[in-house]
């Protein structure tokens, strides 16, 4: 059975939602398919894992986003096959959906770079489920270690990847050890807990300026993070990791923030895959060699007007979604597609309490410390979907900043932490 729509969009992330929202405003008939019934806000997943904010602050039901857009139908189903030439996608139950225009915005998945044991034993941080699983595993680990005698060995958590995700995660775990574990458990347990941050490259935040890197490095060390830079992970086991320089770190929890690749559904789509398994889209965001297929956000290699590759960022995904909606409208009404123009807002990373780095705009105006921290808060509130989510996240951050308590429930049940 094949159902037909004007536009079929796969993926309700930043890109898919932006495209569906703008197409819906124009009354274009859209089918938006996502395997989850909610939109998730990946930049704050590490805060869910460390109990700083709650699940409902970083997620929003897709049906709530589109309930006023009558021309947008939300379908919760997993796409298992894509035929780009035919403009069709097939879901788990075998139903096929065809779009006059097909939009592929299914994001990315962790890239373990064939590191032995990583897929089996490491905790990725790419979805809400990943975040709750990691949070549960950390609570289980603390509960178990609390039952051991004070003289028992170190309790190590290893974070692989010194980019923004790894830095933010390592910083947040270190702050929990410093401020939360002594109060909720004991100072003896906090003294046994250590966070290690590992990366092949010599510095944290490789894409940032040296000034930001130096600031982040100093702050992480001050927070208690042990840095292992310039050495990769060669093996992940259920009891620790081995590094390329021969170091072994015993650890029950290894967080994988080591890289991304495009999701599996692109591999059988008939589209040629480029760097990271992504599709090298044309300047107007359409896929090469077929008509009427767009690839957006993390699933695409997108270039700016000067031909430089854009990074896998929420702002790139969101802007590509909105731009694609304009081009799709042009396709459907006999207009002309325009090449994508990206408004570069720069990038930022939270390093810890009151500490962040930001490089604003195309000129990369550098900020660090409390000012960057405030900018980080402002940008993330603005990006969050939903007024209730924004207000609630602000309340959680204020609570964290002023009291260092963790009022969000993390389920420390073995079922949410199956890798342990
Ligand atoms: C931990 C983390 C922290 C980040 N921090 C920042 C940050 O601070 N700032 C920033 O700008 N960017 C950040 N990013 C990057 C940013 O989140 C991504 O670039 C952005 O989410 C990409 O948007 P997207 O719409 O392409 O994909 P996604 O947001 O990943 O959405 C893809 C959607 O497709 C759905 N999907 C996937 N496969 C299927 C399938 N087979 N069938 C149906 N549905 C499917 C998924 O459920 C998902 O809803 C971060 C990313 C991560 C993982």
CSV table of C-alpha atoms and ligand atoms in Angstrom, one decimal:
chain,number,residue,atom,x,y,z
A,1,UNK,CA,0.0,0.0,0.0
A,2,UNK,CA,1.4,3.5,-0.9
A,3,UNK,CA,0.1,6.7,0.6
A,4,UNK,CA,0.9,9.9,-1.3
A,5,UNK,CA,1.5,13.4,0.0
A,6,UNK,CA,2.8,16.7,-1.4
A,7,UNK,CA,5.8,16.5,1.0
A,8,UNK,CA,7.1,13.6,3.0
A,9,UNK,CA,9.7,14.5,5.7
A,10,UNK,CA,11.7,11.8,7.6
A,11,UNK,CA,12.9,13.1,11.0
A,12,UNK,CA,11.3,15.5,13.5
A,13,UNK,CA,14.6,17.0,14.7
A,14,UNK,CA,15.7,20.6,14.2
A,15,UNK,CA,15.7,20.4,10.4
A,16,UNK,CA,12.5,18.4,9.9
A,17,UNK,CA,10.5,20.4,12.4
A,18,UNK,CA,11.6,23.7,10.8
A,19,UNK,CA,10.7,22.5,7.3
A,20,UNK,CA,7.3,21.1,8.4
A,21,UNK,CA,6.5,24.2,10.4
A,22,UNK,CA,7.1,26.6,7.5
A,23,UNK,CA,5.4,24.3,4.9
A,24,UNK,CA,2.4,23.9,7.2
A,25,UNK,CA,2.1,27.7,7.5
A,26,UNK,CA,1.8,27.8,3.7
A,27,UNK,CA,-0.9,25.1,3.8
A,28,UNK,CA,1.2,22.5,2.0
A,29,UNK,CA,0.2,18.9,2.8
A,30,UNK,CA,3.1,17.3,4.8
A,31,UNK,CA,3.6,13.9,6.3
A,32,UNK,CA,6.2,14.1,9.1
A,33,UNK,CA,7.5,10.7,10.1
A,34,UNK,CA,9.7,10.2,13.2
A,35,UNK,CA,10.4,7.0,15.1
A,36,UNK,CA,9.8,8.9,18.3
A,37,UNK,CA,6.5,10.8,19.1
A,38,UNK,CA,8.6,13.7,20.4
A,39,UNK,CA,11.1,16.2,19.2
A,40,UNK,CA,14.3,16.1,21.3
A,41,UNK,CA,16.8,18.8,22.1
A,42,UNK,CA,20.2,17.1,21.8
A,43,UNK,CA,22.3,20.0,23.1
A,44,UNK,CA,21.0,19.5,26.7
A,45,UNK,CA,21.0,15.7,26.8
A,46,UNK,CA,24.1,15.8,29.0
A,47,UNK,CA,22.1,17.8,31.6
A,48,UNK,CA,19.4,15.1,31.6
A,49,UNK,CA,22.1,12.5,32.2
A,50,UNK,CA,23.5,14.5,35.1
A,51,UNK,CA,20.0,15.3,36.5
A,52,UNK,CA,20.3,19.1,36.0
A,53,UNK,CA,17.1,19.3,34.0
A,54,UNK,CA,14.3,16.9,33.3
A,55,UNK,CA,13.2,14.8,30.3
A,56,UNK,CA,10.1,17.0,29.7
A,57,UNK,CA,12.3,20.1,29.4
A,58,UNK,CA,14.3,18.8,26.5
A,59,UNK,CA,11.5,17.0,24.6
A,60,UNK,CA,8.2,18.1,23.2
A,61,UNK,CA,5.5,15.9,21.6
A,62,UNK,CA,5.5,16.4,17.8
A,63,UNK,CA,1.7,16.4,17.8
A,64,UNK,CA,1.8,19.3,20.3
A,65,UNK,CA,4.1,21.3,18.0
A,66,UNK,CA,1.8,20.7,15.0
A,67,UNK,CA,-1.7,20.5,16.5
A,68,UNK,CA,-2.7,23.8,14.9
A,69,UNK,CA,-1.2,23.0,11.5
A,70,UNK,CA,-4.0,21.0,9.9
A,71,UNK,CA,-2.0,20.3,6.7
A,72,UNK,CA,0.8,18.6,8.7
A,73,UNK,CA,0.2,14.9,9.7
A,74,UNK,CA,2.6,13.5,12.3
A,75,UNK,CA,3.3,9.8,12.0
A,76,UNK,CA,5.2,7.9,14.7
A,77,UNK,CA,6.9,5.1,12.9
A,78,UNK,CA,10.4,4.0,12.0
A,79,UNK,CA,11.6,4.3,8.4
A,80,UNK,CA,13.5,1.2,7.4
A,81,UNK,CA,14.0,1.9,3.7
A,82,UNK,CA,14.3,4.9,1.4
A,83,UNK,CA,14.1,4.9,-2.4
A,84,UNK,CA,15.3,8.3,-3.4
A,85,UNK,CA,14.6,7.9,-7.1
A,86,UNK,CA,11.0,6.9,-6.4
A,87,UNK,CA,10.5,9.5,-3.6
A,88,UNK,CA,9.3,6.7,-1.3
A,89,UNK,CA,10.0,5.6,2.2
A,90,UNK,CA,8.9,2.4,3.8
A,91,UNK,CA,8.2,2.0,7.5
A,92,UNK,CA,8.6,-1.0,9.9
A,93,UNK,CA,5.0,-2.3,9.2
A,94,UNK,CA,5.7,-2.3,5.4
A,95,UNK,CA,3.6,0.7,4.5
A,96,UNK,CA,5.2,2.9,1.8
A,97,UNK,CA,4.7,6.7,1.7
A,98,UNK,CA,5.5,8.7,-1.4
A,99,UNK,CA,6.1,12.5,-1.5
A,100,UNK,CA,6.0,14.7,-4.6
A,101,UNK,CA,8.9,16.1,-2.7
A,102,UNK,CA,10.9,13.8,-0.3
A,103,UNK,CA,12.9,15.4,2.6
A,104,UNK,CA,15.5,13.3,4.5
A,105,UNK,CA,16.3,14.8,7.9
A,106,UNK,CA,16.9,11.7,10.0
A,107,UNK,CA,20.0,13.1,11.7
A,108,UNK,CA,23.0,11.2,12.7
A,109,UNK,CA,24.1,8.4,15.0
A,110,UNK,CA,27.3,7.7,17.0
A,111,UNK,CA,30.4,6.8,15.1
A,112,UNK,CA,32.5,4.3,17.1
A,113,UNK,CA,35.2,4.3,14.4
A,114,UNK,CA,35.4,0.5,14.7
A,115,UNK,CA,37.0,0.8,18.2
A,116,UNK,CA,36.8,-2.7,19.6
A,117,UNK,CA,34.2,-3.0,22.4
A,118,UNK,CA,32.9,0.6,22.0
A,119,UNK,CA,29.5,-0.2,20.5
A,120,UNK,CA,28.9,-2.9,23.1
A,121,UNK,CA,30.1,-1.2,26.2
A,122,UNK,CA,30.2,2.6,25.8
A,123,UNK,CA,27.2,4.9,26.5
A,124,UNK,CA,26.5,7.2,23.5
A,125,UNK,CA,24.8,10.5,24.2
A,126,UNK,CA,22.6,11.1,21.1
A,127,UNK,CA,19.1,10.5,22.2
A,128,UNK,CA,16.8,11.0,25.2
A,129,UNK,CA,17.0,7.2,25.7
A,130,UNK,CA,20.8,7.4,25.7
A,131,UNK,CA,20.7,10.2,28.3
A,132,UNK,CA,18.3,8.4,30.7
A,133,UNK,CA,20.3,5.2,30.3
A,134,UNK,CA,23.5,7.0,31.1
A,135,UNK,CA,21.9,8.8,34.0
A,136,UNK,CA,20.6,5.6,35.4
A,137,UNK,CA,23.9,3.9,35.1
A,138,UNK,CA,25.7,6.7,37.0
A,139,UNK,CA,23.1,6.5,39.8
A,140,UNK,CA,23.5,2.7,39.9
A,141,UNK,CA,27.3,3.1,40.1
A,142,UNK,CA,27.1,5.6,42.9
A,143,UNK,CA,24.6,3.5,44.9
A,144,UNK,CA,26.8,0.4,44.5
A,145,UNK,CA,30.0,2.2,45.3
A,146,UNK,CA,28.3,3.7,48.4
A,147,UNK,CA,27.8,0.2,49.7
A,148,UNK,CA,31.5,-0.6,49.4
A,149,UNK,CA,34.0,0.1,52.2
A,150,UNK,CA,35.7,3.5,52.3
A,151,UNK,CA,39.0,1.9,51.4
A,152,UNK,CA,37.7,0.5,48.1
A,153,UNK,CA,39.3,1.7,44.9
A,154,UNK,CA,38.6,4.6,42.6
A,155,UNK,CA,35.2,5.0,40.9
A,156,UNK,CA,36.1,6.2,37.4
A,157,UNK,CA,33.9,7.6,34.6
A,158,UNK,CA,35.6,8.0,31.3
A,159,UNK,CA,34.3,10.4,28.6
A,160,UNK,CA,35.7,9.8,25.1
A,161,UNK,CA,35.8,12.9,22.9
A,162,UNK,CA,37.0,16.4,23.8
A,163,UNK,CA,34.6,18.3,21.6
A,164,UNK,CA,31.7,20.4,23.0
A,165,UNK,CA,29.6,17.3,24.0
A,166,UNK,CA,32.5,15.6,25.8
A,167,UNK,CA,33.7,18.8,27.5
A,168,UNK,CA,30.1,19.7,28.7
A,169,UNK,CA,29.5,16.1,29.9
A,170,UNK,CA,32.8,15.7,31.7
A,171,UNK,CA,32.4,19.2,33.3
A,172,UNK,CA,28.9,18.4,34.5
A,173,UNK,CA,29.8,15.0,35.9
A,174,UNK,CA,32.8,16.6,37.7
A,175,UNK,CA,30.5,19.2,39.3
A,176,UNK,CA,28.1,16.5,40.5
A,177,UNK,CA,31.1,14.8,42.1
A,178,UNK,CA,32.3,18.0,43.7
A,179,UNK,CA,29.0,19.5,44.9
A,180,UNK,CA,26.2,16.8,44.8
A,181,UNK,CA,27.9,13.5,45.8
A,182,UNK,CA,29.3,14.8,49.1
A,183,UNK,CA,25.8,16.0,50.2
A,184,UNK,CA,23.7,13.1,48.8
A,185,UNK,CA,26.2,10.3,49.6
A,186,UNK,CA,29.4,11.2,51.5
A,187,UNK,CA,32.7,13.1,51.1
A,188,UNK,CA,34.5,9.7,51.3
A,189,UNK,CA,32.6,8.5,48.1
A,190,UNK,CA,33.2,11.8,46.3
A,191,UNK,CA,36.9,11.5,47.0
A,192,UNK,CA,37.0,8.1,45.3
A,193,UNK,CA,35.1,9.4,42.2
A,194,UNK,CA,37.1,10.7,39.1
A,195,UNK,CA,36.2,11.8,35.6
A,196,UNK,CA,38.6,11.3,32.8
A,197,UNK,CA,38.4,13.0,29.4
A,198,UNK,CA,40.2,11.3,26.5
A,199,UNK,CA,40.8,12.5,23.0
A,200,UNK,CA,43.1,11.7,20.1
A,201,UNK,CA,43.7,15.4,19.4
A,202,UNK,CA,46.0,17.4,21.7
A,203,UNK,CA,43.5,20.0,22.9
A,204,UNK,CA,39.9,20.1,24.1
A,205,UNK,CA,37.4,22.0,21.9
A,206,UNK,CA,39.6,21.6,18.8
A,207,UNK,CA,37.3,23.8,16.6
A,208,UNK,CA,37.5,26.8,19.0
A,209,UNK,CA,40.3,29.4,19.3
A,210,UNK,CA,43.4,28.7,21.4
A,211,UNK,CA,42.1,31.2,24.0
A,212,UNK,CA,38.8,29.3,24.5
A,213,UNK,CA,40.7,26.0,24.5
A,214,UNK,CA,43.1,27.3,27.3
A,215,UNK,CA,40.1,28.6,29.3
A,216,UNK,CA,38.2,25.3,29.0
A,217,UNK,CA,41.3,23.2,29.8
A,218,UNK,CA,42.1,25.2,33.0
A,219,UNK,CA,38.5,25.1,34.2
A,220,UNK,CA,38.1,21.4,33.6
A,221,UNK,CA,41.3,20.7,35.5
A,222,UNK,CA,40.2,22.9,38.4
A,223,UNK,CA,36.8,21.1,38.5
A,224,UNK,CA,38.8,17.8,38.9
A,225,UNK,CA,38.6,16.4,35.3
A,226,UNK,CA,41.7,14.3,34.5
A,227,UNK,CA,42.7,15.1,30.9
A,228,UNK,CA,44.3,12.5,28.6
A,229,UNK,CA,44.7,14.4,25.4
A,230,UNK,CA,46.7,13.4,22.3
A,231,UNK,CA,45.9,9.7,22.8
A,232,UNK,CA,43.0,7.7,21.4
A,233,UNK,CA,41.0,4.9,22.9
A,234,UNK,CA,42.0,1.5,21.4
A,235,UNK,CA,39.6,-0.7,23.3
A,236,UNK,CA,36.5,-0.4,25.5
A,237,UNK,CA,35.7,-3.2,27.8
A,238,UNK,CA,33.0,-3.7,30.5
A,239,UNK,CA,35.6,-2.9,33.1
A,240,UNK,CA,37.5,0.0,31.5
A,241,UNK,CA,39.4,1.4,28.5
A,242,UNK,CA,42.8,1.0,27.1
A,243,UNK,CA,44.5,4.1,25.5
A,244,UNK,CA,46.9,4.2,22.6
A,245,UNK,CA,49.8,5.0,24.9
A,246,UNK,CA,49.2,1.8,26.9
A,247,UNK,CA,47.4,3.4,29.8
A,248,UNK,CA,44.4,1.5,31.1
A,249,UNK,CA,41.7,3.2,33.1
A,250,UNK,CA,39.4,0.9,35.1
A,251,UNK,CA,35.8,2.1,34.6
A,252,UNK,CA,32.3,0.8,34.6
A,253,UNK,CA,31.0,3.8,32.6
A,254,UNK,CA,32.5,5.0,29.4
A,255,UNK,CA,30.6,7.8,27.7
A,256,UNK,CA,31.0,8.0,23.9
A,257,UNK,CA,31.1,11.6,22.6
A,258,UNK,CA,33.7,10.6,20.0
A,259,UNK,CA,32.0,11.4,16.7
A,260,UNK,CA,28.9,11.0,14.5
A,261,UNK,CA,28.0,9.5,11.1
A,262,UNK,CA,24.8,9.7,9.1
A,263,UNK,CA,22.0,7.3,10.1
A,264,UNK,CA,21.7,3.9,8.4
A,265,UNK,CA,18.6,4.7,6.3
A,266,UNK,CA,20.7,6.6,3.8
A,267,UNK,CA,22.9,3.6,2.9
A,268,UNK,CA,20.2,1.9,0.8
A,269,UNK,CA,18.6,5.0,-0.5
A,270,UNK,CA,20.5,5.1,-3.9
A,271,UNK,CA,22.1,8.4,-3.0
A,272,UNK,CA,25.9,8.7,-3.1
A,273,UNK,CA,27.3,9.1,0.4
A,274,UNK,CA,30.2,11.4,1.2
A,275,UNK,CA,32.2,12.2,4.3
A,276,UNK,CA,30.6,10.7,7.5
A,277,UNK,CA,28.1,8.7,5.3
A,278,UNK,CA,26.3,12.0,4.7
A,279,UNK,CA,24.9,13.2,1.4
A,280,UNK,CA,26.8,16.0,-0.3
A,281,UNK,CA,23.9,18.2,-1.2
A,282,UNK,CA,23.8,20.9,-3.8
A,283,UNK,CA,23.8,24.6,-3.0
A,284,UNK,CA,20.0,24.6,-2.9
A,285,UNK,CA,20.0,21.6,-0.4
A,286,UNK,CA,18.7,19.1,-3.0
A,287,UNK,CA,20.3,15.7,-3.3
A,288,UNK,CA,22.5,15.1,-6.3
A,289,UNK,CA,21.4,12.9,-9.3
A,290,UNK,CA,17.7,12.9,-8.4
A,291,UNK,CA,15.0,15.5,-8.6
A,292,UNK,CA,12.7,16.5,-5.8
A,293,UNK,CA,14.8,15.1,-2.9
A,294,UNK,CA,16.2,17.3,-0.1
A,295,UNK,CA,18.7,16.2,2.5
A,296,UNK,CA,19.0,18.4,5.6
A,297,UNK,CA,20.8,18.9,8.9
A,298,UNK,CA,23.1,16.3,10.3
A,299,UNK,CA,22.3,13.9,7.4
A,300,UNK,CA,23.9,16.2,4.9
A,301,UNK,CA,27.2,17.7,4.0
A,302,UNK,CA,26.1,21.4,3.5
A,303,UNK,CA,28.4,24.1,2.3
A,304,UNK,CA,28.1,27.8,2.7
A,305,UNK,CA,28.1,30.4,0.0
A,306,UNK,CA,31.9,30.3,-0.1
A,307,UNK,CA,32.0,26.5,-0.4
A,308,UNK,CA,33.2,25.8,3.1
A,309,UNK,CA,31.6,22.8,4.9
A,310,UNK,CA,29.2,23.7,7.7
A,311,UNK,CA,29.5,21.8,10.9
A,312,UNK,CA,26.8,19.5,12.3
A,313,UNK,CA,25.0,22.1,14.5
A,314,UNK,CA,21.5,22.8,15.6
A,315,UNK,CA,21.5,26.2,13.9
A,316,UNK,CA,22.7,24.7,10.6
A,317,UNK,CA,19.9,22.1,10.8
A,318,UNK,CA,17.2,24.6,11.7
A,319,UNK,CA,18.2,27.1,9.0
A,320,UNK,CA,18.5,24.4,6.4
A,321,UNK,CA,15.0,23.2,7.3
A,322,UNK,CA,13.5,26.7,6.9
A,323,UNK,CA,15.4,27.3,3.7
A,324,UNK,CA,14.3,24.0,2.2
A,325,UNK,CA,10.7,24.9,3.0
A,326,UNK,CA,11.1,28.0,0.8
A,327,UNK,CA,12.7,26.0,-2.0
A,328,UNK,CA,10.0,23.3,-1.8
A,329,UNK,CA,7.3,26.0,-2.0
A,330,UNK,CA,9.0,27.3,-5.1
A,331,UNK,CA,9.2,23.7,-6.6
A,332,UNK,CA,5.4,23.3,-6.0
A,333,UNK,CA,4.4,26.6,-7.3
A,334,UNK,CA,6.7,27.0,-10.3
A,335,UNK,CA,9.1,29.3,-8.6
A,336,UNK,CA,12.9,29.2,-8.6
A,337,UNK,CA,15.1,27.5,-5.9
A,338,UNK,CA,17.7,29.7,-4.2
A,339,UNK,CA,21.1,28.6,-2.9
A,340,UNK,CA,21.2,28.2,0.9
A,341,UNK,CA,22.6,31.2,2.7
A,342,UNK,CA,23.7,30.3,6.3
A,343,UNK,CA,23.7,33.0,9.0
A,344,UNK,CA,26.7,32.0,11.1
A,345,UNK,CA,26.0,32.7,14.7
A,346,UNK,CA,29.2,31.0,15.9
A,347,UNK,CA,29.4,28.4,18.6
A,348,UNK,CA,29.6,27.9,22.3
A,349,UNK,CA,30.2,25.3,25.0
A,350,UNK,CA,29.4,25.2,28.7
A,351,UNK,CA,32.4,24.2,30.7
A,352,UNK,CA,30.9,24.3,34.2
A,353,UNK,CA,29.0,26.4,36.7
A,354,UNK,CA,29.2,30.0,35.7
A,355,UNK,CA,31.8,29.1,33.1
A,356,UNK,CA,31.5,28.8,29.3
A,357,UNK,CA,33.2,29.8,26.1
A,358,UNK,CA,31.5,31.4,23.1
A,359,UNK,CA,32.7,32.5,19.7
A,360,UNK,CA,30.0,34.7,18.4
A,361,UNK,CA,29.1,35.4,14.7
A,362,UNK,CA,31.2,34.9,11.6
A,363,UNK,CA,33.9,37.1,13.1
A,364,UNK,CA,34.2,34.7,16.0
A,365,UNK,CA,34.1,37.3,18.8
A,366,UNK,CA,35.5,35.4,21.7
A,367,UNK,CA,33.9,35.4,25.2
A,368,UNK,CA,34.6,33.3,28.2
A,369,UNK,CA,33.5,33.1,31.9
A,370,UNK,CA,30.2,34.4,33.3
A,371,UNK,CA,29.4,36.5,30.2
A,372,UNK,CA,29.7,33.5,28.0
A,373,UNK,CA,27.7,31.5,30.5
A,374,UNK,CA,24.8,34.0,30.3
A,375,UNK,CA,25.0,34.0,26.5
A,376,UNK,CA,24.9,30.2,26.6
A,377,UNK,CA,21.8,30.2,28.8
A,378,UNK,CA,20.1,32.8,26.5
A,379,UNK,CA,20.8,30.9,23.3
A,380,UNK,CA,19.7,27.6,24.7
A,381,UNK,CA,16.5,29.0,26.1
A,382,UNK,CA,15.8,30.6,22.7
A,383,UNK,CA,16.4,27.3,20.9
A,384,UNK,CA,14.3,25.1,23.2
A,385,UNK,CA,11.0,24.2,21.7
A,386,UNK,CA,7.9,25.3,23.7
A,387,UNK,CA,7.2,28.1,26.3
A,388,UNK,CA,6.7,25.6,29.1
A,389,UNK,CA,10.0,23.9,28.4
A,390,UNK,CA,11.8,27.2,28.3
A,391,UNK,CA,10.3,28.4,31.7
A,392,UNK,CA,10.9,25.0,33.3
A,393,UNK,CA,14.5,24.8,32.1
A,394,UNK,CA,15.2,28.3,33.5
A,395,UNK,CA,13.8,27.2,36.9
A,396,UNK,CA,16.0,24.1,36.9
A,397,UNK,CA,19.1,26.1,36.1
A,398,UNK,CA,18.3,28.6,38.8
A,399,UNK,CA,17.8,25.8,41.3
A,400,UNK,CA,21.1,24.2,40.2
A,401,UNK,CA,23.0,27.5,40.4
A,402,UNK,CA,21.7,28.6,43.7
A,403,UNK,CA,21.3,25.3,45.6
A,404,UNK,CA,23.4,22.6,43.9
A,405,UNK,CA,20.5,20.2,44.4
A,406,UNK,CA,19.3,17.7,41.9
A,407,UNK,CA,15.5,17.5,42.0
A,408,UNK,CA,15.0,15.7,38.7
A,409,UNK,CA,14.5,12.0,39.0
A,410,UNK,CA,17.0,9.7,37.4
A,411,UNK,CA,15.8,6.1,37.4
A,412,UNK,CA,18.6,4.1,38.9
A,413,UNK,CA,16.9,0.9,37.8
A,414,UNK,CA,19.0,-1.8,36.0
A,415,UNK,CA,16.5,-1.8,33.2
A,416,UNK,CA,17.5,1.7,32.1
A,417,UNK,CA,21.2,0.9,32.3
A,418,UNK,CA,21.5,-2.4,30.5
A,419,UNK,CA,25.2,-2.0,29.6
A,420,UNK,CA,26.3,-2.4,33.2
B,1,LIG,C1,25.0,15.6,22.8
B,1,LIG,C2,24.8,16.6,21.7
B,1,LIG,C3,25.1,17.9,22.0
B,1,LIG,C4,24.9,18.9,21.0
B,1,LIG,N1,25.1,20.2,21.4
B,1,LIG,C5,24.9,21.2,20.4
B,1,LIG,C6,25.0,22.6,20.8
B,1,LIG,O1,25.3,22.9,21.9
B,1,LIG,N2,24.7,23.5,19.8
B,1,LIG,C7,24.3,23.1,18.6
B,1,LIG,O2,24.1,24.0,17.7
B,1,LIG,N3,24.3,21.8,18.2
B,1,LIG,C8,24.5,20.9,19.1
B,1,LIG,N4,24.5,19.6,18.8
B,1,LIG,C9,24.2,19.2,17.4
B,1,LIG,C10,22.7,19.3,17.1
B,1,LIG,O3,21.9,18.8,18.1
B,1,LIG,C11,22.4,18.6,15.8
B,1,LIG,O4,23.2,19.2,14.8
B,1,LIG,C12,20.9,18.7,15.4
B,1,LIG,O5,20.1,18.0,16.3
B,1,LIG,C13,20.7,18.1,14.0
B,1,LIG,O6,19.4,18.2,13.7
B,1,LIG,P1,18.7,17.2,12.6
B,1,LIG,O7,17.3,17.7,12.5
B,1,LIG,O8,19.6,17.1,11.4
B,1,LIG,O9,18.8,15.8,13.3
B,1,LIG,P2,18.2,15.3,14.7
B,1,LIG,O10,18.0,16.5,15.6
B,1,LIG,O11,19.1,14.2,15.2
B,1,LIG,O12,16.8,14.7,14.3
B,1,LIG,C14,16.7,13.6,13.6
B,1,LIG,C15,15.3,13.0,13.9
B,1,LIG,O13,15.2,11.8,13.0
B,1,LIG,C16,14.5,10.8,13.7
B,1,LIG,N5,14.9,9.5,13.0
B,1,LIG,C17,16.2,9.0,12.9
B,1,LIG,N6,16.1,7.9,12.2
B,1,LIG,C18,14.8,7.7,11.9
B,1,LIG,C19,14.1,6.6,11.2
B,1,LIG,N7,14.8,5.6,10.7
B,1,LIG,N8,12.8,6.7,11.1
B,1,LIG,C20,12.1,7.7,11.6
B,1,LIG,N9,12.7,8.8,12.3
B,1,LIG,C21,14.1,8.7,12.4
B,1,LIG,C22,15.1,10.9,15.1
B,1,LIG,O14,14.2,10.3,16.0
B,1,LIG,C23,15.2,12.4,15.3
B,1,LIG,O15,14.0,12.9,15.8
B,1,LIG,C24,24.6,18.6,19.7
B,1,LIG,C25,24.4,17.2,19.4
B,1,LIG,C26,24.5,16.2,20.4
B,1,LIG,C27,24.3,14.8,20.0
